């Protein structure tokens, strides 16, 4: 099965969190599982907050990219078309809220679940949880918007003319 | 001048964002500048969202660690004691809100400013901005709490007995 990020256009697949073409990044991949999405990631030993627990900034990254991926996937579904059809959807984050319910243990694979709570126009709101084993440790809400043209073609990357 | 993170006890100085002893991390350092704090960081070329712009998860990390650092610094100030006196303050994040006001250009050094808006008991709330040049691109609000004993001495690191 294809991940949602697998269909991001090459020039938009460099994200440090979820870009398949970013060799220094986390290369997060988000998959549909029924009406929710799943993104799995096993932190490295150095992704610590304090010894034994996962860094909060990394957890925010997981929430962030799982949400933008979920939003893109949801936009295709809302239009009733396959993810590998054009034009490509690519969402960015307008605002991110992350509640750290309890410390997240460092070691096990983490499961990030995304669920769309609202789609309106170019805006998609996604609720996210992060679980370690059976325990939800983090809850997030992310307001995402379809990427503006100015980011798709920033000055440095804009075609000449 | 010492950074606030410079006085974190060694065992609590492994944070991926701001731990001086985490050789894989960002090693953020937060300094007082009057009543606000300043944390500076220059993203690497691979810290992208899309080409030309800084990754949102990284920006959340900057907000997060600048806030916990600011909170620790503020706790010493509230007690009227120097940062290198004991017991050491170390805060963790209970909740994080990040508003991405506009895309953050990738290239220049970023300036993260922290300002305490509330101290009550073990809880410190910090407002944060991230600026690229003269432009504020990100605004955050972080609820931090003094690190619980269970995190200071997680099972793996707790002294025997």
mmCIF file of C-alpha atoms in Angstrom:
data_model
loop_
_atom_site.group_PDB
_atom_site.id
_atom_site.type_symbol
_atom_site.label_atom_id
_atom_site.label_comp_id
_atom_site.label_asym_id
_atom_site.label_seq_id
_atom_site.Cartn_x
_atom_site.Cartn_y
_atom_site.Cartn_z
ATOM 1 C CA UNK A 1 0.000 0.000 0.000
ATOM 2 C CA UNK A 2 1.210 3.491 -0.815
ATOM 3 C CA UNK A 3 1.820 5.996 1.930
ATOM 4 C CA UNK A 4 0.190 9.384 1.491
ATOM 5 C CA UNK A 5 3.633 11.002 1.364
ATOM 6 C CA UNK A 6 4.647 8.650 -1.470
ATOM 7 C CA UNK A 7 2.532 10.693 -3.868
ATOM 8 C CA UNK A 8 3.883 14.102 -2.875
ATOM 9 C CA UNK A 9 5.515 15.649 -5.952
ATOM 10 C CA UNK A 10 9.300 15.348 -5.834
ATOM 11 C CA UNK A 11 9.842 19.062 -5.253
ATOM 12 C CA UNK A 12 7.488 18.907 -2.243
ATOM 13 C CA UNK A 13 8.952 15.696 -0.818
ATOM 14 C CA UNK A 14 11.918 17.224 1.011
ATOM 15 C CA UNK A 15 10.257 17.754 4.378
ATOM 16 C CA UNK A 16 12.526 17.049 7.334
ATOM 17 C CA UNK A 17 9.672 15.165 8.986
ATOM 18 C CA UNK A 18 8.073 13.250 6.141
ATOM 19 C CA UNK A 19 9.958 13.882 2.903
ATOM 20 C CA UNK A 20 10.906 10.632 1.228
ATOM 21 C CA UNK A 21 13.728 12.544 -0.505
ATOM 22 C CA UNK A 22 15.207 14.053 2.673
ATOM 23 C CA UNK A 23 17.998 11.694 3.619
ATOM 24 C CA UNK A 24 18.572 13.490 6.938
ATOM 25 C CA UNK A 25 14.918 13.479 7.965
ATOM 26 C CA UNK A 26 12.508 11.127 9.692
ATOM 27 C CA UNK A 27 10.830 9.961 6.489
ATOM 28 C CA UNK A 28 7.496 9.498 8.202
ATOM 29 C CA UNK A 29 4.933 7.588 6.182
ATOM 30 C CA UNK A 30 1.221 7.831 6.793
ATOM 31 C CA UNK A 31 -1.263 5.156 5.737
ATOM 32 C CA UNK A 32 -5.011 4.963 5.738
ATOM 33 C CA UNK A 33 -6.527 2.419 8.086
ATOM 34 C CA UNK A 34 -10.259 2.721 7.580
ATOM 35 C CA UNK A 35 -11.312 6.229 8.531
ATOM 36 C CA UNK A 36 -8.130 7.064 10.417
ATOM 37 C CA UNK A 37 -4.490 7.163 9.444
ATOM 38 C CA UNK A 38 -1.488 5.473 11.004
ATOM 39 C CA UNK A 39 2.098 6.677 11.081
ATOM 40 C CA UNK A 40 4.724 4.623 12.882
ATOM 41 C CA UNK A 41 8.091 5.771 14.130
ATOM 42 C CA UNK A 42 10.701 4.359 16.450
ATOM 43 C CA UNK A 43 12.736 7.153 18.041
ATOM 44 C CA UNK A 44 16.486 6.849 18.188
ATOM 45 C CA UNK A 45 18.234 6.628 21.570
ATOM 46 C CA UNK A 46 19.284 10.270 21.248
ATOM 47 C CA UNK A 47 15.698 11.501 20.753
ATOM 48 C CA UNK A 48 15.453 12.047 24.475
ATOM 49 C CA UNK A 49 13.804 14.624 26.670
ATOM 50 C CA UNK A 50 15.485 13.204 29.742
ATOM 51 C CA UNK A 51 16.836 9.661 29.899
ATOM 52 C CA UNK A 52 14.067 7.140 29.302
ATOM 53 C CA UNK A 53 11.586 9.495 27.655
ATOM 54 C CA UNK A 54 10.958 10.841 24.159
ATOM 55 C CA UNK A 55 11.709 14.441 23.289
ATOM 56 C CA UNK A 56 8.671 16.711 23.085
ATOM 57 C CA UNK A 57 9.832 18.510 19.963
ATOM 58 C CA UNK A 58 10.153 15.218 18.132
ATOM 59 C CA UNK A 59 6.654 14.271 19.274
ATOM 60 C CA UNK A 60 5.401 17.593 17.914
ATOM 61 C CA UNK A 61 7.046 16.712 14.590
ATOM 62 C CA UNK A 62 5.244 13.379 14.501
ATOM 63 C CA UNK A 63 1.929 15.087 15.205
ATOM 64 C CA UNK A 64 2.636 17.749 12.608
ATOM 65 C CA UNK A 65 3.564 15.529 9.684
ATOM 66 C CA UNK A 66 0.955 12.897 10.475
ATOM 67 C CA UNK A 67 -1.624 15.682 10.349
ATOM 68 C CA UNK A 68 -0.515 17.255 7.074
ATOM 69 C CA UNK A 69 -0.340 13.788 5.536
ATOM 70 C CA UNK A 70 -3.803 12.937 6.796
ATOM 71 C CA UNK A 71 -5.115 16.228 5.453
ATOM 72 C CA UNK A 72 -3.717 15.539 1.985
ATOM 73 C CA UNK A 73 -5.172 12.042 2.011
ATOM 74 C CA UNK A 74 -8.529 13.378 3.124
ATOM 75 C CA UNK A 75 -8.570 15.972 0.360
ATOM 76 C CA UNK A 76 -8.289 13.235 -2.274
ATOM 77 C CA UNK A 77 -11.018 11.225 -0.600
ATOM 78 C CA UNK A 78 -13.280 14.270 -0.421
ATOM 79 C CA UNK A 79 -12.882 14.669 -4.179
ATOM 80 C CA UNK A 80 -13.417 10.979 -4.817
ATOM 81 C CA UNK A 81 -10.127 10.511 -6.595
ATOM 82 C CA UNK A 82 -7.051 8.386 -6.190
ATOM 83 C CA UNK A 83 -3.987 9.778 -4.448
ATOM 84 C CA UNK A 84 -1.754 9.418 -7.489
ATOM 85 C CA UNK A 85 -3.931 11.635 -9.681
ATOM 86 C CA UNK A 86 -3.209 15.292 -10.348
ATOM 87 C CA UNK A 87 -3.277 17.995 -9.177
ATOM 88 C CA UNK A 88 -1.363 16.874 -6.103
ATOM 89 C CA UNK A 89 -2.545 17.855 -2.653
ATOM 90 C CA UNK A 90 0.012 19.106 -0.168
ATOM 91 C CA UNK A 91 -0.930 20.686 3.141
ATOM 92 C CA UNK A 92 1.002 22.853 5.579
ATOM 93 C CA UNK A 93 0.351 23.621 9.211
ATOM 94 C CA UNK A 94 -1.333 26.839 10.273
ATOM 95 C CA UNK A 95 -1.436 25.969 13.954
ATOM 96 C CA UNK A 96 -0.418 23.070 16.103
ATOM 97 C CA UNK A 97 -1.539 22.200 19.577
ATOM 98 C CA UNK A 98 0.104 19.353 21.434
ATOM 99 C CA UNK A 99 -0.900 18.132 24.894
ATOM 100 C CA UNK A 100 1.651 15.929 26.597
ATOM 101 C CA UNK A 101 -0.631 13.743 28.687
ATOM 102 C CA UNK A 102 2.157 11.703 30.230
ATOM 103 C CA UNK A 103 5.832 11.068 29.515
ATOM 104 C CA UNK A 104 6.348 8.963 26.371
ATOM 105 C CA UNK A 105 8.720 6.053 27.013
ATOM 106 C CA UNK A 106 11.771 5.939 24.755
ATOM 107 C CA UNK A 107 12.298 2.553 23.141
ATOM 108 C CA UNK A 108 9.109 1.143 21.658
ATOM 109 C CA UNK A 109 7.729 2.004 18.250
ATOM 110 C CA UNK A 110 5.205 4.824 18.499
ATOM 111 C CA UNK A 111 1.874 4.749 16.712
ATOM 112 C CA UNK A 112 0.494 8.075 15.563
ATOM 113 C CA UNK A 113 -3.178 8.070 14.625
ATOM 114 C CA UNK A 114 -4.821 10.870 12.664
ATOM 115 C CA UNK A 115 -8.521 11.594 12.304
ATOM 116 C CA UNK A 116 -10.065 14.402 10.299
ATOM 117 C CA UNK A 117 -12.553 16.434 12.290
ATOM 118 C CA UNK A 118 -13.312 19.136 9.727
ATOM 119 C CA UNK A 119 -12.805 19.850 6.041
ATOM 120 C CA UNK A 120 -13.850 23.213 4.700
ATOM 121 C CA UNK A 121 -12.430 24.732 1.569
ATOM 122 C CA UNK A 122 -8.654 24.647 1.775
ATOM 123 C CA UNK A 123 -8.627 23.987 5.530
ATOM 124 C CA UNK A 124 -8.539 20.560 7.159
ATOM 125 C CA UNK A 125 -8.445 20.036 10.921
ATOM 126 C CA UNK A 126 -6.892 16.819 12.180
ATOM 127 C CA UNK A 127 -6.896 15.249 15.626
ATOM 128 C CA UNK A 128 -3.849 13.173 16.395
ATOM 129 C CA UNK A 129 -2.837 10.783 19.144
ATOM 130 C CA UNK A 130 0.541 9.241 19.841
ATOM 131 C CA UNK A 131 0.599 5.886 21.594
ATOM 132 C CA UNK A 132 3.356 3.806 23.110
ATOM 133 C CA UNK A 133 1.961 0.305 23.410
ATOM 134 C CA UNK A 134 -1.611 0.574 24.669
ATOM 135 C CA UNK A 135 -1.157 3.979 26.241
ATOM 136 C CA UNK A 136 -1.973 7.293 24.572
ATOM 137 C CA UNK A 137 0.741 9.678 25.726
ATOM 138 C CA UNK A 138 0.174 12.689 23.472
ATOM 139 C CA UNK A 139 -2.875 14.303 21.957
ATOM 140 C CA UNK A 140 -2.733 16.945 19.251
ATOM 141 C CA UNK A 141 -4.961 19.128 17.143
ATOM 142 C CA UNK A 142 -3.597 20.539 13.937
ATOM 143 C CA UNK A 143 -5.123 23.128 11.647
ATOM 144 C CA UNK A 144 -3.743 22.540 8.175
ATOM 145 C CA UNK A 145 -4.229 24.442 4.945
ATOM 146 C CA UNK A 146 -3.521 23.595 1.354
ATOM 147 C CA UNK A 147 -0.044 24.841 0.579
ATOM 148 C CA UNK A 148 -0.134 28.289 -1.010
ATOM 149 C CA UNK A 149 1.415 28.747 -4.447
ATOM 150 C CA UNK A 150 4.075 30.983 -2.897
ATOM 151 C CA UNK A 151 5.446 27.957 -1.034
ATOM 152 C CA UNK A 152 5.138 25.555 -3.919
ATOM 153 C CA UNK A 153 7.343 27.848 -5.942
ATOM 154 C CA UNK A 154 9.472 29.875 -3.544
ATOM 155 C CA UNK A 155 11.760 32.469 -5.139
ATOM 156 C CA UNK A 156 14.739 30.104 -5.177
ATOM 157 C CA UNK A 157 12.802 27.292 -6.799
ATOM 158 C CA UNK A 158 10.485 29.232 -9.063
ATOM 159 C CA UNK A 159 10.891 28.487 -12.766
ATOM 160 C CA UNK A 160 12.541 31.324 -14.699
ATOM 161 C CA UNK A 161 10.272 33.825 -16.412
ATOM 162 C CA UNK B 1 27.299 34.694 30.221
ATOM 163 C CA UNK B 2 25.903 31.286 31.099
ATOM 164 C CA UNK B 3 22.989 29.866 29.196
ATOM 165 C CA UNK B 4 20.103 28.605 31.279
ATOM 166 C CA UNK B 5 20.700 25.087 29.926
ATOM 167 C CA UNK B 6 24.339 25.264 31.054
ATOM 168 C CA UNK B 7 23.213 24.736 34.637
ATOM 169 C CA UNK B 8 20.949 21.758 33.975
ATOM 170 C CA UNK B 9 22.324 18.815 35.972
ATOM 171 C CA UNK B 10 24.272 16.422 33.746
ATOM 172 C CA UNK B 11 21.640 13.692 33.926
ATOM 173 C CA UNK B 12 18.999 16.184 32.742
ATOM 174 C CA UNK B 13 21.159 17.700 30.002
ATOM 175 C CA UNK B 14 20.520 15.065 27.316
ATOM 176 C CA UNK B 15 17.546 16.717 25.641
ATOM 177 C CA UNK B 16 17.515 16.360 21.861
ATOM 178 C CA UNK B 17 16.578 20.022 21.611
ATOM 179 C CA UNK B 18 18.683 21.708 24.257
ATOM 180 C CA UNK B 19 20.879 19.164 25.999
ATOM 181 C CA UNK B 20 24.492 20.265 26.017
ATOM 182 C CA UNK B 21 25.448 16.593 26.364
ATOM 183 C CA UNK B 22 23.394 15.351 23.395
ATOM 184 C CA UNK B 23 25.851 15.246 20.539
ATOM 185 C CA UNK B 24 23.093 14.475 18.007
ATOM 186 C CA UNK B 25 20.808 17.277 19.176
ATOM 187 C CA UNK B 26 20.350 20.974 18.474
ATOM 188 C CA UNK B 27 22.074 22.110 21.668
ATOM 189 C CA UNK B 28 19.880 25.171 21.974
ATOM 190 C CA UNK B 29 21.069 27.712 24.501
ATOM 191 C CA UNK B 30 18.802 30.276 26.072
ATOM 192 C CA UNK B 31 20.044 33.540 27.590
ATOM 193 C CA UNK B 32 18.392 36.273 29.566
ATOM 194 C CA UNK B 33 18.160 39.624 27.859
ATOM 195 C CA UNK B 34 16.439 41.863 30.362
ATOM 196 C CA UNK B 35 12.985 40.483 31.062
ATOM 197 C CA UNK B 36 12.911 38.209 28.036
ATOM 198 C CA UNK B 37 15.101 35.359 26.864
ATOM 199 C CA UNK B 38 16.860 34.816 23.571
ATOM 200 C CA UNK B 39 17.704 31.544 21.864
ATOM 201 C CA UNK B 40 19.405 31.563 18.486
ATOM 202 C CA UNK B 41 19.537 28.773 15.966
ATOM 203 C CA UNK B 42 20.515 28.511 12.324
ATOM 204 C CA UNK B 43 18.683 25.619 10.660
ATOM 205 C CA UNK B 44 20.610 23.256 8.435
ATOM 206 C CA UNK B 45 19.772 23.047 4.725
ATOM 207 C CA UNK B 46 17.925 19.770 5.345
ATOM 208 C CA UNK B 47 15.629 21.308 7.976
ATOM 209 C CA UNK B 48 13.115 22.056 5.266
ATOM 210 C CA UNK B 49 9.357 22.015 5.039
ATOM 211 C CA UNK B 50 9.502 22.587 1.310
ATOM 212 C CA UNK B 51 12.520 24.094 -0.445
ATOM 213 C CA UNK B 52 13.256 27.552 0.897
ATOM 214 C CA UNK B 53 11.335 27.266 4.164
ATOM 215 C CA UNK B 54 11.988 25.914 7.650
ATOM 216 C CA UNK B 55 10.317 22.736 8.853
ATOM 217 C CA UNK B 56 7.408 23.265 11.226
ATOM 218 C CA UNK B 57 8.395 20.459 13.557
ATOM 219 C CA UNK B 58 11.815 21.991 14.028
ATOM 220 C CA UNK B 59 10.189 25.342 14.756
ATOM 221 C CA UNK B 60 8.025 23.618 17.363
ATOM 222 C CA UNK B 61 11.215 22.230 18.919
ATOM 223 C CA UNK B 62 12.711 25.705 19.113
ATOM 224 C CA UNK B 63 9.575 27.030 20.776
ATOM 225 C CA UNK B 64 9.458 24.072 23.152
ATOM 226 C CA UNK B 65 13.023 24.195 24.437
ATOM 227 C CA UNK B 66 13.176 27.983 24.541
ATOM 228 C CA UNK B 67 10.086 27.862 26.753
ATOM 229 C CA UNK B 68 11.299 25.201 29.165
ATOM 230 C CA UNK B 69 14.606 27.026 29.436
ATOM 231 C CA UNK B 70 12.856 30.316 30.076
ATOM 232 C CA UNK B 71 10.683 28.667 32.709
ATOM 233 C CA UNK B 72 13.701 27.297 34.555
ATOM 234 C CA UNK B 73 15.417 30.654 34.442
ATOM 235 C CA UNK B 74 12.286 32.377 35.706
ATOM 236 C CA UNK B 75 11.959 29.944 38.602
ATOM 237 C CA UNK B 76 15.414 30.923 39.875
ATOM 238 C CA UNK B 77 14.588 34.589 39.473
ATOM 239 C CA UNK B 78 11.309 34.148 41.336
ATOM 240 C CA UNK B 79 13.259 32.653 44.238
ATOM 241 C CA UNK B 80 15.908 35.358 44.084
ATOM 242 C CA UNK B 81 18.761 32.942 43.645
ATOM 243 C CA UNK B 82 21.480 32.346 41.105
ATOM 244 C CA UNK B 83 21.040 29.711 38.399
ATOM 245 C CA UNK B 84 23.991 27.660 39.552
ATOM 246 C CA UNK B 85 22.607 27.102 43.039
ATOM 247 C CA UNK B 86 20.762 23.968 44.123
ATOM 248 C CA UNK B 87 18.221 22.487 43.900
ATOM 249 C CA UNK B 88 18.260 22.691 40.113
ATOM 250 C CA UNK B 89 15.150 23.734 38.243
ATOM 251 C CA UNK B 90 14.163 21.745 35.170
ATOM 252 C CA UNK B 91 10.829 22.162 33.431
ATOM 253 C CA UNK B 92 8.945 19.996 30.979
ATOM 254 C CA UNK B 93 6.139 20.846 28.606
ATOM 255 C CA UNK B 94 2.534 20.103 29.473
ATOM 256 C CA UNK B 95 1.110 21.699 26.354
ATOM 257 C CA UNK B 96 2.428 23.500 23.355
ATOM 258 C CA UNK B 97 0.616 25.742 20.940
ATOM 259 C CA UNK B 98 2.372 26.992 17.849
ATOM 260 C CA UNK B 99 0.873 29.381 15.311
ATOM 261 C CA UNK B 100 2.699 29.550 12.003
ATOM 262 C CA UNK B 101 1.991 33.126 10.998
ATOM 263 C CA UNK B 102 3.889 32.959 7.748
ATOM 264 C CA UNK B 103 6.490 30.663 6.173
ATOM 265 C CA UNK B 104 9.895 30.936 7.875
ATOM 266 C CA UNK B 105 12.693 31.408 5.346
ATOM 267 C CA UNK B 106 15.448 28.805 5.490
ATOM 268 C CA UNK B 107 18.913 30.317 5.624
ATOM 269 C CA UNK B 108 19.170 33.111 8.196
ATOM 270 C CA UNK B 109 19.749 32.618 11.898
ATOM 271 C CA UNK B 110 16.462 32.514 13.769
ATOM 272 C CA UNK B 111 15.887 34.419 16.981
ATOM 273 C CA UNK B 112 13.548 32.837 19.505
ATOM 274 C CA UNK B 113 12.299 35.145 22.235
ATOM 275 C CA UNK B 114 10.636 33.907 25.404
ATOM 276 C CA UNK B 115 8.563 35.883 27.867
ATOM 277 C CA UNK B 116 6.964 34.559 31.021
ATOM 278 C CA UNK B 117 3.290 35.409 31.290
ATOM 279 C CA UNK B 118 2.442 33.453 34.433
ATOM 280 C CA UNK B 119 4.183 31.702 37.312
ATOM 281 C CA UNK B 120 2.075 29.818 39.791
ATOM 282 C CA UNK B 121 3.395 27.018 41.928
ATOM 283 C CA UNK B 122 5.149 24.497 39.707
ATOM 284 C CA UNK B 123 3.592 25.894 36.509
ATOM 285 C CA UNK B 124 5.128 28.542 34.281
ATOM 286 C CA UNK B 125 3.500 29.782 31.080
ATOM 287 C CA UNK B 126 5.792 31.200 28.426
ATOM 288 C CA UNK B 127 5.012 33.128 25.258
ATOM 289 C CA UNK B 128 7.488 32.633 22.470
ATOM 290 C CA UNK B 129 8.145 34.225 19.109
ATOM 291 C CA UNK B 130 10.448 33.112 16.333
ATOM 292 C CA UNK B 131 11.861 35.778 14.051
ATOM 293 C CA UNK B 132 13.791 35.657 10.800
ATOM 294 C CA UNK B 133 15.396 39.064 10.441
ATOM 295 C CA UNK B 134 12.832 41.679 11.437
ATOM 296 C CA UNK B 135 9.830 39.463 10.787
ATOM 297 C CA UNK B 136 8.054 37.368 13.400
ATOM 298 C CA UNK B 137 7.062 34.172 11.612
ATOM 299 C CA UNK B 138 5.934 31.967 14.493
ATOM 300 C CA UNK B 139 4.171 32.591 17.771
ATOM 301 C CA UNK B 140 3.862 30.029 20.533
ATOM 302 C CA UNK B 141 2.423 29.564 23.976
ATOM 303 C CA UNK B 142 3.834 26.850 26.166
ATOM 304 C CA UNK B 143 2.550 25.577 29.488
ATOM 305 C CA UNK B 144 5.492 24.148 31.371
ATOM 306 C CA UNK B 145 5.690 22.377 34.707
ATOM 307 C CA UNK B 146 8.553 21.562 37.003
ATOM 308 C CA UNK B 147 9.768 18.115 36.049
ATOM 309 C CA UNK B 148 8.196 15.444 38.260
ATOM 310 C CA UNK B 149 10.456 13.194 40.300
ATOM 311 C CA UNK B 150 9.347 10.242 38.183
ATOM 312 C CA UNK B 151 11.100 11.800 35.190
ATOM 313 C CA UNK B 152 14.165 12.925 37.059
ATOM 314 C CA UNK B 153 14.744 9.348 38.076
ATOM 315 C CA UNK B 154 13.059 7.103 35.529
ATOM 316 C CA UNK B 155 13.217 3.364 36.232
ATOM 317 C CA UNK B 156 16.320 2.880 34.067
ATOM 318 C CA UNK B 157 18.213 5.721 35.720
ATOM 319 C CA UNK B 158 16.947 5.488 39.295
ATOM 320 C CA UNK B 159 19.571 4.793 41.918
ATOM 321 C CA UNK B 160 19.370 1.264 43.327
ATOM 322 C CA UNK B 161 17.446 0.755 46.542
#
